[in-house]
Short mmCIF file of N, CA and C in Angstrom, two decimals:
data_model
loop_
_atom_site.label_atom_id
_atom_site.label_comp_id
_atom_site.label_asym_id
_atom_site.label_seq_id
_atom_site.Cartn_x
_atom_site.Cartn_y
_atom_site.Cartn_z
N MET A 700 109.20 85.56 121.48
CA MET A 700 108.69 84.70 120.43
C MET A 700 108.50 85.49 119.14
N LEU A 701 107.86 86.64 119.25
CA LEU A 701 107.65 87.48 118.07
C LEU A 701 108.98 87.94 117.49
N ARG A 702 109.93 88.26 118.35
CA ARG A 702 111.27 88.67 117.91
C ARG A 702 111.95 87.54 117.13
N ALA A 703 111.80 86.31 117.60
CA ALA A 703 112.38 85.15 116.92
C ALA A 703 111.76 84.97 115.54
N CYS A 704 110.44 85.15 115.42
CA CYS A 704 109.77 85.04 114.12
C CYS A 704 110.27 86.09 113.15
N PHE A 705 110.41 87.34 113.64
CA PHE A 705 110.92 88.41 112.78
C PHE A 705 112.37 88.15 112.37
N SER A 706 113.15 87.58 113.29
CA SER A 706 114.54 87.26 112.97
C SER A 706 114.61 86.21 111.86
N CYS A 707 113.78 85.17 111.95
CA CYS A 707 113.75 84.12 110.92
C CYS A 707 113.31 84.70 109.58
N LEU A 708 112.29 85.55 109.61
CA LEU A 708 111.81 86.18 108.39
C LEU A 708 112.90 87.04 107.77
N PHE A 709 113.62 87.79 108.61
CA PHE A 709 114.69 88.65 108.12
C PHE A 709 115.80 87.81 107.45
N VAL A 710 116.19 86.72 108.10
CA VAL A 710 117.23 85.84 107.54
C VAL A 710 116.77 85.27 106.21
N ALA A 711 115.52 84.85 106.11
CA ALA A 711 115.01 84.29 104.85
C ALA A 711 115.03 85.34 103.74
N ILE A 712 114.61 86.55 104.06
CA ILE A 712 114.60 87.62 103.05
C ILE A 712 116.01 87.97 102.62
N VAL A 713 116.92 88.06 103.56
CA VAL A 713 118.32 88.38 103.22
C VAL A 713 118.92 87.27 102.37
N SER A 714 118.61 86.00 102.69
CA SER A 714 119.15 84.88 101.91
C SER A 714 118.67 84.94 100.47
N LEU A 715 117.38 85.16 100.27
CA LEU A 715 116.85 85.25 98.92
C LEU A 715 117.41 86.47 98.20
N SER A 716 117.55 87.57 98.91
CA SER A 716 118.11 88.78 98.31
C SER A 716 119.57 88.58 97.92
N ALA A 717 120.32 87.82 98.72
CA ALA A 717 121.74 87.59 98.42
C ALA A 717 121.89 86.83 97.11
N MET A 718 121.08 85.79 96.89
CA MET A 718 121.17 85.03 95.65
C MET A 718 120.75 85.91 94.48
N ALA A 719 119.71 86.72 94.67
CA ALA A 719 119.25 87.61 93.60
C ALA A 719 120.31 88.67 93.31
N ALA A 720 120.96 89.19 94.34
CA ALA A 720 121.97 90.22 94.15
C ALA A 720 123.19 89.66 93.43
N ASP A 721 123.49 88.40 93.69
CA ASP A 721 124.64 87.76 93.03
C ASP A 721 124.38 87.51 91.56
N GLY A 722 123.16 87.57 91.15
CA GLY A 722 122.82 87.33 89.75
C GLY A 722 121.77 86.25 89.61
N ASP A 723 121.23 86.18 88.44
CA ASP A 723 120.19 85.22 88.10
C ASP A 723 120.75 83.81 88.21
N PRO A 724 120.10 82.92 89.00
CA PRO A 724 120.63 81.56 89.10
C PRO A 724 120.66 80.85 87.75
N LYS A 725 119.72 81.17 86.85
CA LYS A 725 119.72 80.53 85.54
C LYS A 725 120.99 80.89 84.77
N GLN A 726 121.44 82.14 84.88
CA GLN A 726 122.67 82.54 84.19
C GLN A 726 123.87 81.79 84.76
N LYS A 727 123.90 81.62 86.07
CA LYS A 727 125.00 80.88 86.70
C LYS A 727 125.00 79.42 86.24
N VAL A 728 123.82 78.82 86.22
CA VAL A 728 123.71 77.42 85.80
C VAL A 728 124.05 77.29 84.32
N GLU A 729 123.63 78.23 83.51
CA GLU A 729 123.96 78.20 82.07
C GLU A 729 125.47 78.28 81.86
N ALA A 730 126.16 79.05 82.70
CA ALA A 730 127.63 79.14 82.59
C ALA A 730 128.26 77.78 82.92
N ILE A 731 127.74 77.11 83.95
CA ILE A 731 128.25 75.78 84.30
C ILE A 731 127.95 74.79 83.17
N ALA A 732 126.74 74.85 82.63
CA ALA A 732 126.35 73.96 81.54
C ALA A 732 127.26 74.16 80.32
N SER A 733 127.61 75.42 80.05
CA SER A 733 128.50 75.72 78.93
C SER A 733 129.89 75.13 79.16
N GLU A 734 130.41 75.26 80.38
CA GLU A 734 131.71 74.66 80.72
C GLU A 734 131.64 73.14 80.62
N TYR A 735 130.54 72.58 81.08
CA TYR A 735 130.32 71.13 81.05
C TYR A 735 130.38 70.62 79.61
N ALA A 736 129.59 71.26 78.72
CA ALA A 736 129.55 70.84 77.32
C ALA A 736 130.92 71.03 76.65
N ALA A 737 131.59 72.13 76.95
CA ALA A 737 132.92 72.38 76.36
C ALA A 737 133.90 71.29 76.79
N SER A 738 133.87 70.91 78.06
CA SER A 738 134.76 69.83 78.53
C SER A 738 134.39 68.51 77.88
N PHE A 739 133.09 68.24 77.76
CA PHE A 739 132.66 67.00 77.11
C PHE A 739 133.15 66.98 75.66
N ASN A 740 132.97 68.08 74.96
CA ASN A 740 133.33 68.14 73.54
C ASN A 740 134.85 68.06 73.33
N LYS A 741 135.63 68.34 74.37
CA LYS A 741 137.10 68.17 74.32
C LYS A 741 137.49 66.79 74.86
N GLN A 742 136.49 66.00 75.23
CA GLN A 742 136.69 64.69 75.85
C GLN A 742 137.57 64.80 77.10
N ASP A 743 137.22 65.77 77.95
CA ASP A 743 137.95 66.07 79.16
C ASP A 743 137.12 65.70 80.38
N GLY A 744 137.18 64.43 80.77
CA GLY A 744 136.43 63.96 81.93
C GLY A 744 136.84 64.66 83.21
N ALA A 745 138.13 64.97 83.35
CA ALA A 745 138.59 65.68 84.55
C ALA A 745 138.00 67.08 84.61
N GLY A 746 137.84 67.71 83.45
CA GLY A 746 137.23 69.05 83.40
C GLY A 746 135.78 69.00 83.86
N ILE A 747 135.07 67.95 83.47
CA ILE A 747 133.68 67.79 83.92
C ILE A 747 133.67 67.54 85.43
N ALA A 748 134.53 66.64 85.89
CA ALA A 748 134.58 66.32 87.32
C ALA A 748 134.87 67.56 88.17
N ALA A 749 135.66 68.49 87.65
CA ALA A 749 136.00 69.71 88.39
C ALA A 749 134.78 70.61 88.61
N LEU A 750 133.72 70.40 87.85
CA LEU A 750 132.50 71.19 88.02
C LEU A 750 131.63 70.67 89.16
N PHE A 751 131.97 69.49 89.67
CA PHE A 751 131.22 68.88 90.76
C PHE A 751 131.82 69.28 92.11
N ALA A 752 130.97 69.41 93.11
CA ALA A 752 131.41 69.65 94.48
C ALA A 752 132.09 68.38 94.99
N VAL A 753 132.85 68.51 96.05
CA VAL A 753 133.46 67.36 96.69
C VAL A 753 132.34 66.40 97.08
N GLY A 754 132.48 65.14 96.70
CA GLY A 754 131.45 64.15 96.99
C GLY A 754 130.27 64.22 96.05
N GLY A 755 130.41 64.97 94.94
CA GLY A 755 129.31 65.10 93.98
C GLY A 755 128.93 63.76 93.38
N ILE A 756 127.66 63.65 93.01
CA ILE A 756 127.13 62.39 92.51
C ILE A 756 126.39 62.60 91.19
N HIS A 757 126.59 61.67 90.27
CA HIS A 757 125.87 61.65 89.00
C HIS A 757 124.98 60.42 89.04
N VAL A 758 123.68 60.61 88.80
CA VAL A 758 122.73 59.50 88.82
C VAL A 758 122.14 59.34 87.43
N ASN A 759 122.20 58.11 86.91
CA ASN A 759 121.58 57.80 85.62
C ASN A 759 120.88 56.45 85.77
N PRO A 760 120.30 55.92 84.72
CA PRO A 760 119.58 54.64 84.87
C PRO A 760 120.44 53.49 85.42
N ALA A 761 121.75 53.57 85.29
CA ALA A 761 122.62 52.53 85.84
C ALA A 761 122.85 52.69 87.34
N GLY A 762 122.44 53.85 87.89
CA GLY A 762 122.60 54.07 89.33
C GLY A 762 123.47 55.27 89.63
N PRO A 763 123.71 55.52 90.92
CA PRO A 763 124.54 56.66 91.32
C PRO A 763 126.02 56.37 91.16
N ARG A 764 126.76 57.42 90.79
CA ARG A 764 128.21 57.30 90.62
C ARG A 764 128.89 58.53 91.17
N SER A 765 130.03 58.32 91.79
CA SER A 765 130.83 59.46 92.25
C SER A 765 132.16 59.53 91.50
N ASP A 766 132.44 58.54 90.66
CA ASP A 766 133.67 58.53 89.85
C ASP A 766 133.39 59.25 88.52
N ILE A 767 133.17 60.54 88.61
CA ILE A 767 132.70 61.34 87.48
C ILE A 767 133.64 61.26 86.27
N ALA A 768 134.92 61.53 86.46
CA ALA A 768 135.87 61.52 85.34
C ALA A 768 135.90 60.14 84.67
N GLU A 769 135.93 59.10 85.47
CA GLU A 769 135.98 57.73 84.94
C GLU A 769 134.70 57.41 84.16
N PHE A 770 133.56 57.85 84.68
CA PHE A 770 132.28 57.64 84.01
C PHE A 770 132.32 58.25 82.61
N TYR A 771 132.81 59.48 82.50
CA TYR A 771 132.83 60.13 81.20
C TYR A 771 133.88 59.55 80.27
N GLN A 772 134.96 59.03 80.81
CA GLN A 772 135.96 58.35 79.96
C GLN A 772 135.29 57.17 79.27
N GLY A 773 134.38 56.48 79.98
CA GLY A 773 133.64 55.37 79.38
C GLY A 773 132.73 55.85 78.25
N ALA A 774 132.09 57.01 78.43
CA ALA A 774 131.23 57.56 77.38
C ALA A 774 132.06 57.92 76.15
N PHE A 775 133.24 58.50 76.38
CA PHE A 775 134.11 58.87 75.25
C PHE A 775 134.58 57.61 74.52
N LYS A 776 134.92 56.58 75.28
CA LYS A 776 135.36 55.31 74.69
C LYS A 776 134.26 54.67 73.85
N ALA A 777 133.01 54.87 74.27
CA ALA A 777 131.87 54.31 73.53
C ALA A 777 131.63 55.07 72.22
N GLY A 778 132.28 56.24 72.07
CA GLY A 778 132.17 57.00 70.83
C GLY A 778 131.47 58.34 70.93
N PHE A 779 130.92 58.66 72.10
CA PHE A 779 130.26 59.96 72.26
C PHE A 779 131.33 61.06 72.31
N ASP A 780 131.16 62.08 71.47
CA ASP A 780 132.15 63.16 71.45
C ASP A 780 131.53 64.55 71.35
N HIS A 781 130.20 64.62 71.42
CA HIS A 781 129.54 65.92 71.33
C HIS A 781 128.33 65.96 72.27
N GLU A 782 128.24 67.04 73.04
CA GLU A 782 127.10 67.23 73.94
C GLU A 782 126.54 68.63 73.80
N GLU A 783 125.23 68.70 73.81
CA GLU A 783 124.52 69.98 73.84
C GLU A 783 123.65 69.97 75.09
N ILE A 784 123.65 71.09 75.81
CA ILE A 784 122.89 71.18 77.06
C ILE A 784 122.05 72.45 77.03
N THR A 785 120.80 72.33 77.42
CA THR A 785 119.96 73.51 77.60
C THR A 785 119.51 73.56 79.06
N VAL A 786 119.36 74.76 79.56
CA VAL A 786 118.85 74.99 80.91
C VAL A 786 117.45 75.58 80.74
N ASP A 787 116.45 74.84 81.16
CA ASP A 787 115.07 75.31 81.01
C ASP A 787 114.66 76.22 82.16
N GLN A 788 114.98 75.82 83.39
CA GLN A 788 114.61 76.61 84.56
C GLN A 788 115.66 76.44 85.64
N ALA A 789 115.80 77.46 86.48
CA ALA A 789 116.70 77.40 87.64
C ALA A 789 116.09 78.22 88.76
N TRP A 790 116.26 77.74 89.98
CA TRP A 790 115.69 78.40 91.14
C TRP A 790 116.74 78.49 92.25
N PRO A 791 116.80 79.61 92.96
CA PRO A 791 117.69 79.67 94.12
C PRO A 791 117.09 78.87 95.28
N LEU A 792 117.94 78.26 96.06
CA LEU A 792 117.53 77.58 97.29
C LEU A 792 118.34 78.20 98.41
N GLY A 793 117.94 79.37 98.84
CA GLY A 793 118.72 80.10 99.83
C GLY A 793 119.82 80.88 99.14
N SER A 794 120.82 81.25 99.91
CA SER A 794 121.88 82.10 99.36
C SER A 794 123.03 81.32 98.75
N ASP A 795 123.10 80.01 99.00
CA ASP A 795 124.26 79.27 98.51
C ASP A 795 123.92 77.96 97.82
N MET A 796 122.67 77.83 97.36
CA MET A 796 122.25 76.62 96.66
C MET A 796 121.32 76.99 95.51
N ALA A 797 121.23 76.11 94.54
CA ALA A 797 120.29 76.30 93.44
C ALA A 797 119.83 74.93 92.94
N LEU A 798 118.73 74.95 92.22
CA LEU A 798 118.15 73.76 91.63
C LEU A 798 117.85 74.11 90.18
N ALA A 799 118.10 73.18 89.25
CA ALA A 799 117.85 73.47 87.84
C ALA A 799 117.38 72.21 87.11
N ILE A 800 116.78 72.45 85.94
CA ILE A 800 116.32 71.37 85.09
C ILE A 800 116.54 71.78 83.64
N GLY A 801 116.82 70.80 82.79
CA GLY A 801 117.03 71.10 81.37
C GLY A 801 117.05 69.84 80.54
N ALA A 802 117.64 69.96 79.36
CA ALA A 802 117.72 68.83 78.43
C ALA A 802 119.16 68.66 77.96
N TYR A 803 119.47 67.46 77.51
CA TYR A 803 120.81 67.20 76.96
C TYR A 803 120.67 66.33 75.72
N ARG A 804 121.69 66.41 74.87
CA ARG A 804 121.78 65.56 73.69
C ARG A 804 123.23 65.18 73.52
N LEU A 805 123.50 63.88 73.40
CA LEU A 805 124.84 63.35 73.17
C LEU A 805 124.88 62.73 71.78
N ALA A 806 125.99 62.92 71.08
CA ALA A 806 126.14 62.33 69.75
C ALA A 806 127.58 61.90 69.55
N GLY A 807 127.77 61.05 68.57
CA GLY A 807 129.10 60.57 68.21
C GLY A 807 128.98 59.44 67.22
N LYS A 808 130.02 58.60 67.20
CA LYS A 808 130.03 57.42 66.32
C LYS A 808 130.55 56.25 67.12
N ASN A 809 129.92 55.09 66.92
CA ASN A 809 130.37 53.91 67.64
C ASN A 809 131.66 53.37 67.01
N GLN A 810 132.15 52.25 67.52
CA GLN A 810 133.42 51.70 67.04
C GLN A 810 133.37 51.26 65.59
N ASN A 811 132.18 51.03 65.05
CA ASN A 811 132.03 50.67 63.64
C ASN A 811 131.83 51.88 62.74
N GLY A 812 131.81 53.08 63.36
CA GLY A 812 131.63 54.31 62.59
C GLY A 812 130.19 54.72 62.37
N ALA A 813 129.25 53.95 62.91
CA ALA A 813 127.83 54.29 62.78
C ALA A 813 127.48 55.40 63.77
N PRO A 814 126.62 56.34 63.35
CA PRO A 814 126.22 57.42 64.26
C PRO A 814 125.48 56.88 65.49
N ILE A 815 125.78 57.48 66.63
CA ILE A 815 125.05 57.16 67.86
C ILE A 815 124.55 58.47 68.45
N GLU A 816 123.40 58.41 69.08
CA GLU A 816 122.82 59.61 69.66
C GLU A 816 121.88 59.21 70.80
N THR A 817 121.87 60.01 71.81
CA THR A 817 120.93 59.84 72.92
C THR A 817 120.65 61.22 73.50
N GLY A 818 119.63 61.31 74.25
CA GLY A 818 119.30 62.59 74.89
C GLY A 818 118.24 62.37 75.94
N GLY A 819 117.98 63.41 76.68
CA GLY A 819 116.98 63.29 77.72
C GLY A 819 116.89 64.55 78.55
N ILE A 820 116.43 64.34 79.76
CA ILE A 820 116.22 65.43 80.71
C ILE A 820 117.20 65.27 81.86
N TRP A 821 117.70 66.39 82.37
CA TRP A 821 118.58 66.36 83.53
C TRP A 821 118.02 67.29 84.60
N THR A 822 118.34 66.99 85.84
CA THR A 822 118.06 67.88 86.96
C THR A 822 119.34 67.94 87.78
N ALA A 823 119.57 69.06 88.44
CA ALA A 823 120.78 69.18 89.25
C ALA A 823 120.54 70.08 90.45
N THR A 824 121.24 69.74 91.51
CA THR A 824 121.30 70.57 92.70
C THR A 824 122.73 71.11 92.79
N TYR A 825 122.84 72.39 93.04
CA TYR A 825 124.13 73.08 93.09
C TYR A 825 124.35 73.63 94.49
N VAL A 826 125.61 73.62 94.92
CA VAL A 826 126.00 74.21 96.20
C VAL A 826 127.19 75.13 95.97
N THR A 827 127.34 76.09 96.84
CA THR A 827 128.50 76.96 96.75
C THR A 827 129.65 76.29 97.49
N GLU A 828 130.76 76.14 96.79
CA GLU A 828 131.95 75.53 97.37
C GLU A 828 133.15 76.34 96.91
N GLY A 829 133.94 76.85 97.84
CA GLY A 829 135.09 77.67 97.47
C GLY A 829 134.68 78.94 96.74
N GLY A 830 133.50 79.47 97.08
CA GLY A 830 133.02 80.70 96.47
C GLY A 830 132.43 80.53 95.07
N LYS A 831 132.31 79.28 94.63
CA LYS A 831 131.81 79.02 93.28
C LYS A 831 130.68 78.00 93.33
N LEU A 832 129.67 78.18 92.47
CA LEU A 832 128.57 77.23 92.41
C LEU A 832 129.06 75.95 91.74
N LYS A 833 128.81 74.80 92.39
CA LYS A 833 129.25 73.50 91.88
C LYS A 833 128.09 72.51 91.93
N ILE A 834 128.17 71.49 91.11
CA ILE A 834 127.14 70.46 91.04
C ILE A 834 127.31 69.51 92.22
N ARG A 835 126.25 69.34 92.99
CA ARG A 835 126.28 68.39 94.10
C ARG A 835 125.62 67.07 93.69
N LEU A 836 124.52 67.19 92.92
CA LEU A 836 123.81 66.00 92.47
C LEU A 836 123.26 66.27 91.08
N LEU A 837 123.63 65.45 90.13
CA LEU A 837 123.15 65.55 88.76
C LEU A 837 122.44 64.25 88.41
N SER A 838 121.20 64.36 87.96
CA SER A 838 120.44 63.19 87.51
C SER A 838 120.17 63.34 86.03
N ALA A 839 120.40 62.29 85.27
CA ALA A 839 120.16 62.30 83.83
C ALA A 839 119.23 61.14 83.48
N MET A 840 118.11 61.48 82.85
CA MET A 840 117.13 60.47 82.46
C MET A 840 116.98 60.49 80.95
N PRO A 841 117.37 59.43 80.26
CA PRO A 841 117.23 59.41 78.80
C PRO A 841 115.77 59.39 78.38
N LYS A 842 115.53 59.97 77.21
CA LYS A 842 114.19 59.89 76.64
C LYS A 842 113.94 58.45 76.21
N PRO A 843 112.73 57.96 76.43
CA PRO A 843 112.45 56.60 75.96
C PRO A 843 112.40 56.57 74.44
N PRO A 844 112.69 55.42 73.84
CA PRO A 844 112.62 55.32 72.39
C PRO A 844 111.18 55.55 71.91
N PRO A 845 111.02 56.04 70.68
CA PRO A 845 109.66 56.26 70.18
C PRO A 845 108.89 54.94 70.09
N PRO A 846 107.60 54.98 70.30
CA PRO A 846 106.81 53.74 70.22
C PRO A 846 106.81 53.20 68.79
N LYS A 847 106.75 51.87 68.68
CA LYS A 847 106.78 51.22 67.36
C LYS A 847 105.38 50.99 66.86
#
């Protein structure tokens, strides 16, 4: 029994050490966020979708979606063409997962040429797939409009 407890403790320590040895999870997530924004700013929905793990899901106020590229094509069609992403915090979840939270801002012009903008908070869970950290679940919550 004691041997089993020590074995579990050893595995937990090695798992946390492996993620730390691989680098700061915040730096890894910031690299993904940078690729995400670059793809968005090029209006490349397929590039964004490639950052998601197989079966990855994007959740927003309209509900969960797994058709990532198609979802972003709709955003581009609506006139959004610029995204800024910040990563506020990131935490390792074992040796092959991470959790992060940050903010986003989307901007562009609608079909009439009027400026459009939205922003909010995002959270994401990342998994290692094919040796690379990928988004498994991304949730985006827009900021509510200012009170009148």
